[in-house]
Short mmCIF file of C-alpha atoms in Angstrom, two decimals:
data_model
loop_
_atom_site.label_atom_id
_atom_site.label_comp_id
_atom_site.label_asym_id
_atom_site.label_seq_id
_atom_site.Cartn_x
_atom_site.Cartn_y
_atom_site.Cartn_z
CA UNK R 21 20.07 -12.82 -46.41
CA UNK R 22 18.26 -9.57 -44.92
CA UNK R 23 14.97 -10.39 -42.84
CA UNK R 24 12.26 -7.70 -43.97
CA UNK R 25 9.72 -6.97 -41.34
CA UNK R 26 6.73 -6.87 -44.10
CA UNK R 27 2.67 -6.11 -43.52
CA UNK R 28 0.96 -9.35 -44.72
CA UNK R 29 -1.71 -9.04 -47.69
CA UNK R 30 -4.94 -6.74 -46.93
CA UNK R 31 -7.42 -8.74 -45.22
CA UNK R 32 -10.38 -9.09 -48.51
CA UNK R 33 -6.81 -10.83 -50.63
CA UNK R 34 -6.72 -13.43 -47.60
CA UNK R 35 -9.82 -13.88 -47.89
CA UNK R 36 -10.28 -14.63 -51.73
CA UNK R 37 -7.90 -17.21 -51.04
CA UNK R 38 -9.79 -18.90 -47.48
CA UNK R 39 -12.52 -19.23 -50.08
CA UNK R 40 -10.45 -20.97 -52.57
CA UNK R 41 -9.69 -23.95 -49.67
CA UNK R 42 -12.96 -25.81 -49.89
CA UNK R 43 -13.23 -29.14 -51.64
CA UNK R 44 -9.18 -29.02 -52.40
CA UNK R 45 -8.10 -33.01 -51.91
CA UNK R 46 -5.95 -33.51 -48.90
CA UNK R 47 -3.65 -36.08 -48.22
CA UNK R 48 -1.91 -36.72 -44.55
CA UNK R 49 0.59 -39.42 -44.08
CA UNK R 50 1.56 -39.79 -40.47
CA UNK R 51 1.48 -40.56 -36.98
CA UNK R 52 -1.85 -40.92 -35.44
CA UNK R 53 -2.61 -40.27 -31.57
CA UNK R 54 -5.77 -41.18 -29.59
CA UNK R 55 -6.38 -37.53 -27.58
CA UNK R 56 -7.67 -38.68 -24.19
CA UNK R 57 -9.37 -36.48 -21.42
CA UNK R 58 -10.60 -37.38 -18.17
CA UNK R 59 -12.02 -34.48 -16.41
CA UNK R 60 -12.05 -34.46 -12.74
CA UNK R 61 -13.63 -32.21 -10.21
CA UNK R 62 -10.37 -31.77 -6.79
CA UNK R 63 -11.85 -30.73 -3.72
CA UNK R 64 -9.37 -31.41 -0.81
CA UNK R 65 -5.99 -33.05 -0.55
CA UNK R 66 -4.53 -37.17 0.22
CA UNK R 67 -3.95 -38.23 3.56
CA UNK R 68 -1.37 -40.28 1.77
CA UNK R 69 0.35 -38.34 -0.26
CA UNK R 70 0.54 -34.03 -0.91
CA UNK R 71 -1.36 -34.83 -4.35
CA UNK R 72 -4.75 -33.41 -4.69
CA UNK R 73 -8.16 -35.99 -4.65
CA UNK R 74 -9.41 -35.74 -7.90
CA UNK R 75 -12.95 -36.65 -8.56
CA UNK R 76 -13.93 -38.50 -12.16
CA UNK R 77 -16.51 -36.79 -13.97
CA UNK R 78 -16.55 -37.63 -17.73
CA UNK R 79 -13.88 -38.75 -20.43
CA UNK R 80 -13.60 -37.52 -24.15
CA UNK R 81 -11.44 -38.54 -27.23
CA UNK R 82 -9.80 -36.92 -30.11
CA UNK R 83 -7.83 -37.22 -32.63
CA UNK R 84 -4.39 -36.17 -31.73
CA UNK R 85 -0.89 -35.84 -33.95
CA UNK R 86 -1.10 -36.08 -37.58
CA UNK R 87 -5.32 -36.23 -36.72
CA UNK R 88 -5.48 -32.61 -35.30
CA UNK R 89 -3.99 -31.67 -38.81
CA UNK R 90 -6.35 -33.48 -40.37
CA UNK R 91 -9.56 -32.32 -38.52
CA UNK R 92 -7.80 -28.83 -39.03
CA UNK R 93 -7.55 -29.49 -43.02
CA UNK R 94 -11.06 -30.54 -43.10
CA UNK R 95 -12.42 -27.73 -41.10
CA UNK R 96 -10.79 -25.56 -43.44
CA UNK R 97 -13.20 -26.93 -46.35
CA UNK R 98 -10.55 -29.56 -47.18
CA UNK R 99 -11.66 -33.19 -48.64
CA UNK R 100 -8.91 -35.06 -46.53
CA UNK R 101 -7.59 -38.85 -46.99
CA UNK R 102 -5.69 -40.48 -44.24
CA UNK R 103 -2.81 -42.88 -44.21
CA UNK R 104 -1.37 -44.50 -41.39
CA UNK R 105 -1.31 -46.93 -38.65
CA UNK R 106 -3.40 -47.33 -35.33
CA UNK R 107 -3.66 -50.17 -33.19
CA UNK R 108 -6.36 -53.36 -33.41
CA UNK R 109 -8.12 -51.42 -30.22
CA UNK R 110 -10.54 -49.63 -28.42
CA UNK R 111 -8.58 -46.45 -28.50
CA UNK R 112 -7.60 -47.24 -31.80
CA UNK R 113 -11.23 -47.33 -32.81
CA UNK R 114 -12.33 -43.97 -31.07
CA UNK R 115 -9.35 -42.18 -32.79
CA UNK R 116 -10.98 -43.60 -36.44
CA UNK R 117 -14.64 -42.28 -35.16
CA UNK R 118 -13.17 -39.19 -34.51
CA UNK R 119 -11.75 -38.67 -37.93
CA UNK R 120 -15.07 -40.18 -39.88
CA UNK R 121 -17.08 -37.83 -37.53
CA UNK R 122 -15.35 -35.05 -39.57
CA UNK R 123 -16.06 -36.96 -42.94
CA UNK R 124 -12.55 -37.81 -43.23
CA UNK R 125 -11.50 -40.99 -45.25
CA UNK R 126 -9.70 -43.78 -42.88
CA UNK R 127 -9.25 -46.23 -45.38
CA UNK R 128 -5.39 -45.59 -45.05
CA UNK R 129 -5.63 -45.98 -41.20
CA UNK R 130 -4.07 -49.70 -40.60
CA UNK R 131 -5.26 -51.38 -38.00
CA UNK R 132 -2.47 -53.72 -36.90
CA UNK R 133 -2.44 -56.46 -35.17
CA UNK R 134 0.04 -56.70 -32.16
CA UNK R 135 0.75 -52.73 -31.95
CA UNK R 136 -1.19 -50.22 -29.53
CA UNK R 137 -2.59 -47.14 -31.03
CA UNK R 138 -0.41 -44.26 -28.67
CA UNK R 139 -3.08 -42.82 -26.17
CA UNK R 140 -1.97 -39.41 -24.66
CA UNK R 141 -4.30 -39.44 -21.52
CA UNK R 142 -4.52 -35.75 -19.75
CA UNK R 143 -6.30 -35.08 -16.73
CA UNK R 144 -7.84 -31.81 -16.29
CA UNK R 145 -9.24 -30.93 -13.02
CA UNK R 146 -10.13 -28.29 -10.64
CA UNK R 147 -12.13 -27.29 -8.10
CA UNK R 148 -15.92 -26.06 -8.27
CA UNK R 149 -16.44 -23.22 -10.24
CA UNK R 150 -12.46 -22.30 -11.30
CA UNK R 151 -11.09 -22.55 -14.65
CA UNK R 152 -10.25 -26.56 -14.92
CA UNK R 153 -6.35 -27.44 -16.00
CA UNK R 154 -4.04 -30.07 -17.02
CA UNK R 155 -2.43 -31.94 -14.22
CA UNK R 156 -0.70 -34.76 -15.87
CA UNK R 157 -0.36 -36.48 -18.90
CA UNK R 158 0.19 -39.85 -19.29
CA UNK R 159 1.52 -41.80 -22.52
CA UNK R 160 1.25 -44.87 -23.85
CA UNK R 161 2.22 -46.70 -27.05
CA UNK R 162 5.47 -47.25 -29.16
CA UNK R 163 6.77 -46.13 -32.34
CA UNK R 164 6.19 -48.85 -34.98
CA UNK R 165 8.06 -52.06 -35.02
CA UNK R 166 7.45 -53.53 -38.65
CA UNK R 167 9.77 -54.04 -40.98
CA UNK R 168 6.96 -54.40 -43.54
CA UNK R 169 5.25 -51.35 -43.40
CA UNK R 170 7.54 -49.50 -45.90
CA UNK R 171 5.92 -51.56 -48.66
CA UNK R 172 2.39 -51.61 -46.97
CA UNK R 173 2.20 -47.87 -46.50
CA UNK R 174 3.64 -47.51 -50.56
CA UNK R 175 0.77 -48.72 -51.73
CA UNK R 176 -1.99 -47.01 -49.83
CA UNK R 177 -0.09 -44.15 -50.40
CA UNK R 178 -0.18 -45.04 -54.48
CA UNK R 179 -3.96 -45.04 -54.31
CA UNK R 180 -4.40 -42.37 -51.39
CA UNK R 181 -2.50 -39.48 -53.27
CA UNK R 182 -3.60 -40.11 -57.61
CA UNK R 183 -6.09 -37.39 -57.04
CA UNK R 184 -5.05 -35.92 -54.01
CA UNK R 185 -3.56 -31.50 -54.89
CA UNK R 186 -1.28 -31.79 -51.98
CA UNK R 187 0.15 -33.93 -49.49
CA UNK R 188 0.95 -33.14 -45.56
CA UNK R 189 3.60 -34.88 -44.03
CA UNK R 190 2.83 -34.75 -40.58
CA UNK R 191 5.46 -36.90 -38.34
CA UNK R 192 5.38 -37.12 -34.55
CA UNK R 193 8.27 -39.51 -34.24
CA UNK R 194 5.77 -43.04 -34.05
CA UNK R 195 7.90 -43.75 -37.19
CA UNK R 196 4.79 -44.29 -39.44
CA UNK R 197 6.69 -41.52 -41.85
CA UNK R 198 9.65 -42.91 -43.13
CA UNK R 199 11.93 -40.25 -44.93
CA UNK R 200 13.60 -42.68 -46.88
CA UNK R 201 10.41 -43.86 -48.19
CA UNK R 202 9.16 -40.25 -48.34
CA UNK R 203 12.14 -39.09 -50.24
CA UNK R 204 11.77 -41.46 -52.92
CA UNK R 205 8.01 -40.01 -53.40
CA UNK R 206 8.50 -36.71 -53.08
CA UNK R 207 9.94 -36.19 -56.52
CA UNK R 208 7.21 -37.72 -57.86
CA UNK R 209 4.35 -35.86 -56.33
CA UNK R 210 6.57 -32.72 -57.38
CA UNK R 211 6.66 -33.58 -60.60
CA UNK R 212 2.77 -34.37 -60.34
CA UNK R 213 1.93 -30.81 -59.53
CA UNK R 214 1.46 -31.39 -55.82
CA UNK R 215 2.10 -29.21 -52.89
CA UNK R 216 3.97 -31.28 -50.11
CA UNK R 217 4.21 -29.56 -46.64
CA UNK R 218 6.40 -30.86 -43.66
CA UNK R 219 5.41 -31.10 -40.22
CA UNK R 220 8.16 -32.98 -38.27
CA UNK R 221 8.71 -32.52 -34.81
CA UNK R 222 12.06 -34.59 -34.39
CA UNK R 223 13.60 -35.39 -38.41
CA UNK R 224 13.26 -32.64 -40.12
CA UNK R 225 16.31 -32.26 -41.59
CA UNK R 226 16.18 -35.88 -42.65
CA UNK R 227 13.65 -35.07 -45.61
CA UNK R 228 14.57 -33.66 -48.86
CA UNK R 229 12.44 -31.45 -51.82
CA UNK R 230 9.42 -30.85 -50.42
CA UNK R 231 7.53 -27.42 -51.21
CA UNK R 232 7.20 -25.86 -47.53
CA UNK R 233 8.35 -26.83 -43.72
CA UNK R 234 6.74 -25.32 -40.70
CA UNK R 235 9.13 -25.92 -37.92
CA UNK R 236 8.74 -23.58 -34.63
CA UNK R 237 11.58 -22.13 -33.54
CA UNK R 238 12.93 -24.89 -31.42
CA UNK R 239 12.25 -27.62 -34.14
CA UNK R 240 14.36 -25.57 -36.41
CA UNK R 241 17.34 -24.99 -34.02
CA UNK R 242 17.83 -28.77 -32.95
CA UNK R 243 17.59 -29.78 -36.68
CA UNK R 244 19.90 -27.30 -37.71
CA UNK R 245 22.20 -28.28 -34.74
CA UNK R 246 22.53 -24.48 -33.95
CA UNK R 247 21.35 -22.18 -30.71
CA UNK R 248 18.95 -19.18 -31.52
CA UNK R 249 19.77 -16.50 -29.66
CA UNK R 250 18.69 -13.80 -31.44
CA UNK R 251 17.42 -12.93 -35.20
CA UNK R 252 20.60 -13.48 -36.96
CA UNK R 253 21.28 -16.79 -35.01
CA UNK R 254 17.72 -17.55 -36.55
CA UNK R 255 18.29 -16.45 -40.01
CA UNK R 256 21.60 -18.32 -40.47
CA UNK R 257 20.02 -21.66 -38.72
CA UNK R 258 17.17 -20.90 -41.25
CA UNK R 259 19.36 -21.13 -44.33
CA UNK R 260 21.44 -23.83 -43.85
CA UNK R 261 18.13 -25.82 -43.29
CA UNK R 262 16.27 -24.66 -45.61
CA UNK R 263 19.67 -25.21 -48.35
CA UNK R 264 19.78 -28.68 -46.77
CA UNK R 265 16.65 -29.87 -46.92
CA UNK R 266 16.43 -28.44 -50.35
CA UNK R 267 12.46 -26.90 -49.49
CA UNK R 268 11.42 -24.22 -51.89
CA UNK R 269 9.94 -22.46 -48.23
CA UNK R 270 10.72 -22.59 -44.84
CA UNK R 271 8.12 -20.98 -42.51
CA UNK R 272 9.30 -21.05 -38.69
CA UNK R 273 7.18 -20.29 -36.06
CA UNK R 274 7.92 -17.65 -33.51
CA UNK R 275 5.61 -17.80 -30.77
CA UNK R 276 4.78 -14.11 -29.49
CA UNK R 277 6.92 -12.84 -32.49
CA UNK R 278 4.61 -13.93 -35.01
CA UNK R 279 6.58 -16.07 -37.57
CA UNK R 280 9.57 -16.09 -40.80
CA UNK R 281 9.43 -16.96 -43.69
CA UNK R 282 12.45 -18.35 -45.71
CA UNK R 283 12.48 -18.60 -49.76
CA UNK R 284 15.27 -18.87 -51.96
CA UNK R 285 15.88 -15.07 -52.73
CA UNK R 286 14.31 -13.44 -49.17
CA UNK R 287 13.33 -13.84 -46.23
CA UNK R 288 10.41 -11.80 -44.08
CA UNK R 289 8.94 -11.90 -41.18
CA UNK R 290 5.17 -11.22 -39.88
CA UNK R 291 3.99 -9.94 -36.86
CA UNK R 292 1.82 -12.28 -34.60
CA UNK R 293 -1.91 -11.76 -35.50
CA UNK R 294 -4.13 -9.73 -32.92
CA UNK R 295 -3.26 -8.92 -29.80
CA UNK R 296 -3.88 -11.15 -27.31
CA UNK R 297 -1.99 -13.65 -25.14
CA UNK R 298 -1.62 -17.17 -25.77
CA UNK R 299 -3.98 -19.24 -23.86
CA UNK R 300 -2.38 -23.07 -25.10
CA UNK R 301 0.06 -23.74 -27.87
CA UNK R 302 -1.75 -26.79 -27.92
CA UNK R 303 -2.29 -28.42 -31.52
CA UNK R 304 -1.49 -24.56 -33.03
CA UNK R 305 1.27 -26.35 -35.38
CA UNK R 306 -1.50 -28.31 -36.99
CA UNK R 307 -3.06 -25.67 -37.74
CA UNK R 308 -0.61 -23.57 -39.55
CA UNK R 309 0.94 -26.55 -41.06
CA UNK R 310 -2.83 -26.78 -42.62
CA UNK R 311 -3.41 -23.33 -43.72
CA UNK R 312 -0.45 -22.62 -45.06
CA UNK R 313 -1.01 -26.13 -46.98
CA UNK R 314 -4.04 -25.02 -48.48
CA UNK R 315 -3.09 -21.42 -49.43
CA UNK R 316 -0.50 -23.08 -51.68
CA UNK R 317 -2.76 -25.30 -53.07
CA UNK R 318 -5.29 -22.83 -53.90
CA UNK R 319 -2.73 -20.96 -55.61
CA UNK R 320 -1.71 -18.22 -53.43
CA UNK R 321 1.44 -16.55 -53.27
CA UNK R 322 4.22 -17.67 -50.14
CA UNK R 323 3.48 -14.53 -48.35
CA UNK R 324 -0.24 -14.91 -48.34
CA UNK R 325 -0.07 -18.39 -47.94
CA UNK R 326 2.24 -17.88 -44.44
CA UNK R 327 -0.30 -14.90 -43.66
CA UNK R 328 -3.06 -17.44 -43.46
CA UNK R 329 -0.72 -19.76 -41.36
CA UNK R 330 -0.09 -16.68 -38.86
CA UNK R 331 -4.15 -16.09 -38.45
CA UNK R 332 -5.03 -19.82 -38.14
CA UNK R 333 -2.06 -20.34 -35.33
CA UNK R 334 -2.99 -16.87 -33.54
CA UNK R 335 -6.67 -18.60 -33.65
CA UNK R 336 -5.32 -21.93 -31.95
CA UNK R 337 -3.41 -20.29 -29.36
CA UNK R 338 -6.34 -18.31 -27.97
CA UNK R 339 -8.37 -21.76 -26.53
CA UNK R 340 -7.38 -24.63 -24.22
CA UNK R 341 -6.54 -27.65 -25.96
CA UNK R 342 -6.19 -28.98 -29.62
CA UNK R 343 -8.81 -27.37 -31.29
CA UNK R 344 -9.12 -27.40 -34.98
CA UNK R 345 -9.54 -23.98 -36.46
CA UNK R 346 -12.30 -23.34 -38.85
CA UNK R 347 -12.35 -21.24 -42.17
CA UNK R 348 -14.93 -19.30 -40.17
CA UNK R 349 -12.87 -18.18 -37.67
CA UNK R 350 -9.87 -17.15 -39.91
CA UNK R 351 -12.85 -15.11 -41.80
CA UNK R 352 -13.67 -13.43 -38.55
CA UNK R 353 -9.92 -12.76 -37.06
CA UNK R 354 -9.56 -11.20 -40.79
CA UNK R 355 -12.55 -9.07 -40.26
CA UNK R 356 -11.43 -7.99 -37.06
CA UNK R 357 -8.13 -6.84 -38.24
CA UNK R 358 -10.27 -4.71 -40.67
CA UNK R 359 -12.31 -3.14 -38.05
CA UNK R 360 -9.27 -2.16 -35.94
CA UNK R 361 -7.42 -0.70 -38.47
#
C-alpha cells in the first residue's frame, strides 16, 4: 500500500470538530497508576557515595496510566466514566481524588482488598535556580492477581458503557484489561454504535475489531514481531497488524516525524505539528489516544480525527511531565498554524 505524505484539514475544519468534543460520554477501562513527585532541591555531593544530596521540598500526585487519558478526555470537554482497579490505600485514594478533582466518575475504580494501587514515585531535583529534572523513578505494585475480576469488571463495565459514545481501552500491562474479556465486548459495543480506541503498550496484537489503535512506533514493531528500519519496514509492519488485529484504523506514532495513518484502502502520513523540539514524551500517548477518540466520536473523518491526535501530542511533548492537554490549547496550536501560514 503507497504511504501519501498528505496536508491535514485547514485549521477552522479542526476546529468545528474540537467544538463537537464537549459533553461526548467517555468510557476508559484500564490500568490505573498513582503519579508520584517528590521534588528536591541538590546542593553538594555524599561523602558516602558519588550520588548527589538531595533536599525534600514538597510531594504531588496524579493520576498516571489509563488516568492521564482520562484527565486528557475530560479536559477535552469529555464526560468520562472510569473502570478499574486501585488498591484499599493511601495512594490508592489520592489517585481517586485526582480523577473526581476533574469531575470524573470513579464508581468503576475497585478498591481491593489485599492489592497495592502501582505508585510510580519520580524524584525531580536540582540545584537553586536551574531547570529541576528527573533523577529516578521508583515503582511499586503488581499486575492483578484475581481470578475473579473477569466477572467483576463485566458488570461495571455493563452499567459503565449503556450510555457511554465510545470506549478507550487504555492497558499498561497491570492486567486490569483482559483481551479475552475485551474481545467478547467489542462486538457488541460495535454493533452499539460505539467508537472503541486501543491504547496498549505491551498486547496489542492480542485484541481484535476495535475501531482505531494508536501504537508509537516501537509498540507497533514488537507487536508485529518486525524491525522498522525505514518507511517500508513501517508500512508492511503496519499492515499485517492492522489485518491482524482486524482495526478499521491504525494510527502509529512517529515521534519527530509526525505520525501514519493506516485504513483499509490507504495509508498517509502527517507531518509533526509546529516546530519545536520535544521537551518530554511524557503522557503524549494519552493524549492522542484521546483526541483522536473524540474526533471519531464527534463524527469526523480518519484524517481529521488523526490531525487532532497530531496537535494534541505535539501539545504534550512541549512540557515536562504528564500533562493533560486542553481543548484550549489544541484551539490555540490551530490558530497558530493559521498565523504562520
Amino acid at each position: 500500500m503507497k504511504l501519501d505524505r498528505v496536508a491535514p484539514p485547514p485549521p477552522a475544519a479542526l476546529r468545528h470538530w474540537l467544538a463537537r468534543f464537549r459533553g461526548l460520554p467517555v468510557v476508559v477501562w484500564g490500568d490505573f497508576i498513582c503519579d508520584e513527585y517528590w521534588f528536591c532541591r541538590s546542593s553538594r555531593l555524599s561523602r558516602e557515595a558519588p550520588v548527589p544530596v538531595l533536599e525534600y521540598e514538597s510531594r504531588e500526585h496524579r493520576a498516571g496510566g489509563a488516568g492521564n487519558a482520562a484527565l486528557n478526555l475530560a479536559a477535552l470537554g469529555a464526560q468520562v466514566a472510569v473502570v478499574g482497579w486501585r488498591g484499599h490505600d493511601e495512594a490508592g485514594e489520592r489517585l481517586a481524588d485526582a480523577l473526581r478533582a476533574r469531575r470524573i466518575d470513579t464508581t468503576g475504580l475497585l478498591p481491593r482488598a489485599g492489592e497495592d494501587t502501582v505508585v510510580k514515585t519520580r524524584i525531580v531535583a536540582g540545584a537553586e535556580h536551574t531547570a529541576r529534572q528527573q533523577v529516578v523513578r521508583v515503582d511499586r505494585g503488581a499486575r492483578l492477581a484475581s481470578p475473579r475480576w473477569s466477572r467483576e469488571v463485566a458488570g461495571y463495565l455493563a452499567r459503565a458503557t449503556a450510555s457511554a459514545r465510545a470506549i478507550v481501552l487504555s492497558d499498561y500491562g497491570y492486567d486490569a484489561v483482559l483481551p479475552g474479556l475485551a474481545n467478547r465486548l467489542i462486538p457488541r459495543w460495535r454493533a452499539g454504535g460505539r467508537i472503541v480506541a486501543l491504547d496498549s503498550r505491551f498486547r496489542l496484537a492480542e485484541f481484535r475489531r476495535v475501531t482505531i489503535a494508536t501504537p508509537n512506533e516501537s509498540e507497533a514493531a514488537a507487536a508485529a514481531g518486525a524491525e522498522v528500519r525505514d518507511e517500508a519496514a513501517l508500512g508492511a509492519v503496519a499492515q499485517r497488524l492492522r489485518r491482524r488485529m482486524r482495526a478499521d484504523h491504525l494510527v502509529v506514532t512517529r515521534g519527530r516525524d509526525g505520525l501514519t495513518l493506516w485504513g483499509a484502502r490507504r495509508a498517509v502520513s502527517l507531518e509533526a505539528w509546529g516546530g519545536a523540539e520535544a521537551v518530554d514524551v511524557t503522557g503524549a500517548g494519552d493524549a492522542v489516544v484521546a483526541a483522536a477518540t473524540l474526533g471519531l466520536a464527534a463524527g469526523a473523518p480518519p484524517l481529521a480525527a488523526a490531525a487532532l491526535a497530531n496537535v494534541a501530542g505535539s501539545v504534550a511533548v512541549s512540557r515536562r511531565g504528564a500533562v493533560a492537554v486542553t481543548g484550549a490549547e489544541i484551539a490555540r496550536a490551530l490558530s497558530a498554524a493559521r498565523v504562520r501560514a
